[in-house]
Amino acid sequence: MNTKAMLETLNEITLLVDEPLKNVTFTKTGGPADVLALPKTKKEVEEIVAYCREQGLSWLVLGNASNLIVRDGGIRDVVIMLTEMKEIKVAGTTMIVDAGAKLIDTTYEALAADLTGFEFACGIPG
């Protein structure tokens, strides 16, 4: 993988090379990702995925990595971590929640909007 070319092409997006995943997982486990991408918007996710497809690179998407154990050998791919995408929108009886939003914040927003059905998530880490 030509990480220099990726850094140059996707220079507006936070990309960390050989980043130990123990730094970002709730369990504090895991070796490095070849590239850890931290997009802030849907458009940035689309740019990363398009680049990976064009270059034939393997990629995977993680939310907050709160219920994840990564092996010591790490992940030899581009890891797209959505922790920076935290928006929670309430529209009537519908919630639209970004993958990086914490479950507890989502629960509080549901409570504030007088919505039910998400109570089960209160005890889940993340």
Coordinates of C-alpha atoms in Angstrom, one line a residue:
M1 CA 0.0 0.0 0.0
N2 CA 1.4 3.4 -1.0
T3 CA 0.5 5.4 2.1
K4 CA 2.3 8.5 1.0
A5 CA 0.1 8.7 -2.1
M6 CA -3.0 8.1 0.0
L7 CA -2.0 10.9 2.4
E8 CA -1.4 13.3 -0.5
T9 CA -4.6 12.4 -2.2
L10 CA -6.9 12.5 0.9
N11 CA -5.0 15.4 2.5
E12 CA -8.1 17.0 4.0
I13 CA -9.0 13.9 6.0
T14 CA -7.2 12.7 9.2
L15 CA -5.2 9.6 8.3
L16 CA -2.9 7.9 10.7
V17 CA -0.4 5.4 9.4
D18 CA 0.5 2.2 11.5
E19 CA -1.7 3.5 14.3
P20 CA -2.0 1.1 17.2
L21 CA -5.7 0.3 17.5
K22 CA -5.3 -0.2 21.3
N23 CA -5.3 3.7 21.3
V24 CA -8.9 3.8 20.0
T25 CA -10.6 0.6 21.3
F26 CA -12.6 0.6 24.6
T27 CA -10.8 -2.6 25.6
K28 CA -7.4 -1.1 24.9
T29 CA -6.3 -4.0 22.7
G30 CA -5.0 -4.4 19.3
G31 CA -2.0 -3.9 17.0
P32 CA -1.8 -1.4 14.2
A33 CA -4.0 -0.6 11.3
D34 CA -2.1 0.1 8.1
V35 CA -4.1 3.3 7.9
L36 CA -6.6 4.6 10.4
A37 CA -9.0 7.1 8.7
L38 CA -11.0 9.4 10.9
P39 CA -13.6 11.1 8.6
K40 CA -15.8 13.9 9.9
T41 CA -18.5 13.8 7.2
K42 CA -20.3 11.4 4.9
K43 CA -18.5 13.0 2.0
E44 CA -15.2 12.2 3.5
V45 CA -16.3 8.5 4.0
E46 CA -17.3 8.4 0.4
E47 CA -13.9 9.8 -0.7
I48 CA -12.0 7.2 1.4
V49 CA -14.1 4.3 0.0
A50 CA -13.7 5.6 -3.6
Y51 CA -10.0 5.9 -3.2
C52 CA -9.7 2.4 -1.7
R53 CA -11.8 1.0 -4.6
E54 CA -9.7 2.8 -7.2
Q55 CA -6.5 1.5 -5.7
G56 CA -7.8 -2.0 -4.9
L57 CA -7.3 -1.6 -1.2
S58 CA -9.2 -3.5 1.4
W59 CA -11.1 -1.5 4.0
L60 CA -13.5 -1.9 6.9
V61 CA -15.7 0.4 8.9
L62 CA -15.8 0.7 12.7
G63 CA -18.1 2.8 14.9
N64 CA -16.7 3.6 18.3
A65 CA -14.9 0.3 18.7
S66 CA -16.4 -0.1 22.2
N67 CA -17.4 -3.8 21.8
L68 CA -14.4 -4.9 19.8
I69 CA -11.3 -6.9 20.5
V70 CA -8.5 -6.5 17.9
R71 CA -5.7 -9.0 17.6
D72 CA -2.2 -8.0 18.5
G73 CA -1.3 -8.4 14.8
G74 CA -3.6 -5.5 14.0
I75 CA -5.7 -5.0 10.9
R76 CA -3.7 -4.9 7.6
D77 CA -6.2 -2.8 5.9
V78 CA -7.6 0.8 5.8
V79 CA -9.7 1.1 8.9
I80 CA -12.4 3.8 8.6
M81 CA -13.4 4.8 12.1
L82 CA -16.6 6.8 12.5
T83 CA -16.0 8.2 16.0
E84 CA -15.9 11.8 14.7
M85 CA -19.4 11.4 13.2
K86 CA -21.6 12.0 16.2
E87 CA -24.7 13.9 15.1
I88 CA -28.1 12.9 16.5
K89 CA -31.2 14.3 14.8
V90 CA -34.7 13.9 16.1
A91 CA -37.6 14.3 13.6
G92 CA -40.9 13.6 15.1
T93 CA -40.8 9.9 16.2
T94 CA -37.7 9.2 14.2
M95 CA -34.0 9.5 15.2
I96 CA -31.2 9.6 12.7
V97 CA -28.0 8.8 14.6
D98 CA -24.4 8.9 13.2
A99 CA -22.4 5.7 13.8
G100 CA -19.9 7.6 16.1
A101 CA -22.6 8.8 18.5
K102 CA -22.4 7.2 21.9
L103 CA -25.3 5.0 23.0
I104 CA -25.8 7.0 26.2
D105 CA -26.1 10.3 24.3
T106 CA -28.6 8.7 21.9
T107 CA -30.5 7.4 25.0
Y108 CA -30.6 10.9 26.5
E109 CA -31.8 12.4 23.2
A110 CA -34.6 9.8 22.9
L111 CA -35.6 10.6 26.5
A112 CA -35.6 14.4 25.9
A113 CA -37.8 13.8 22.8
D114 CA -40.2 11.6 24.8
L115 CA -39.4 8.6 22.6
T116 CA -39.5 5.1 23.8
G117 CA -38.1 1.8 22.5
F118 CA -34.4 2.5 23.1
E119 CA -34.4 1.8 26.8
F120 CA -32.7 -1.6 26.3
A121 CA -29.5 0.2 25.2
C122 CA -28.8 1.9 28.5
G123 CA -26.5 -0.8 29.8
I124 CA -24.6 -1.5 26.6
P125 CA -21.0 -0.1 26.6
G126 CA -20.4 2.4 23.9

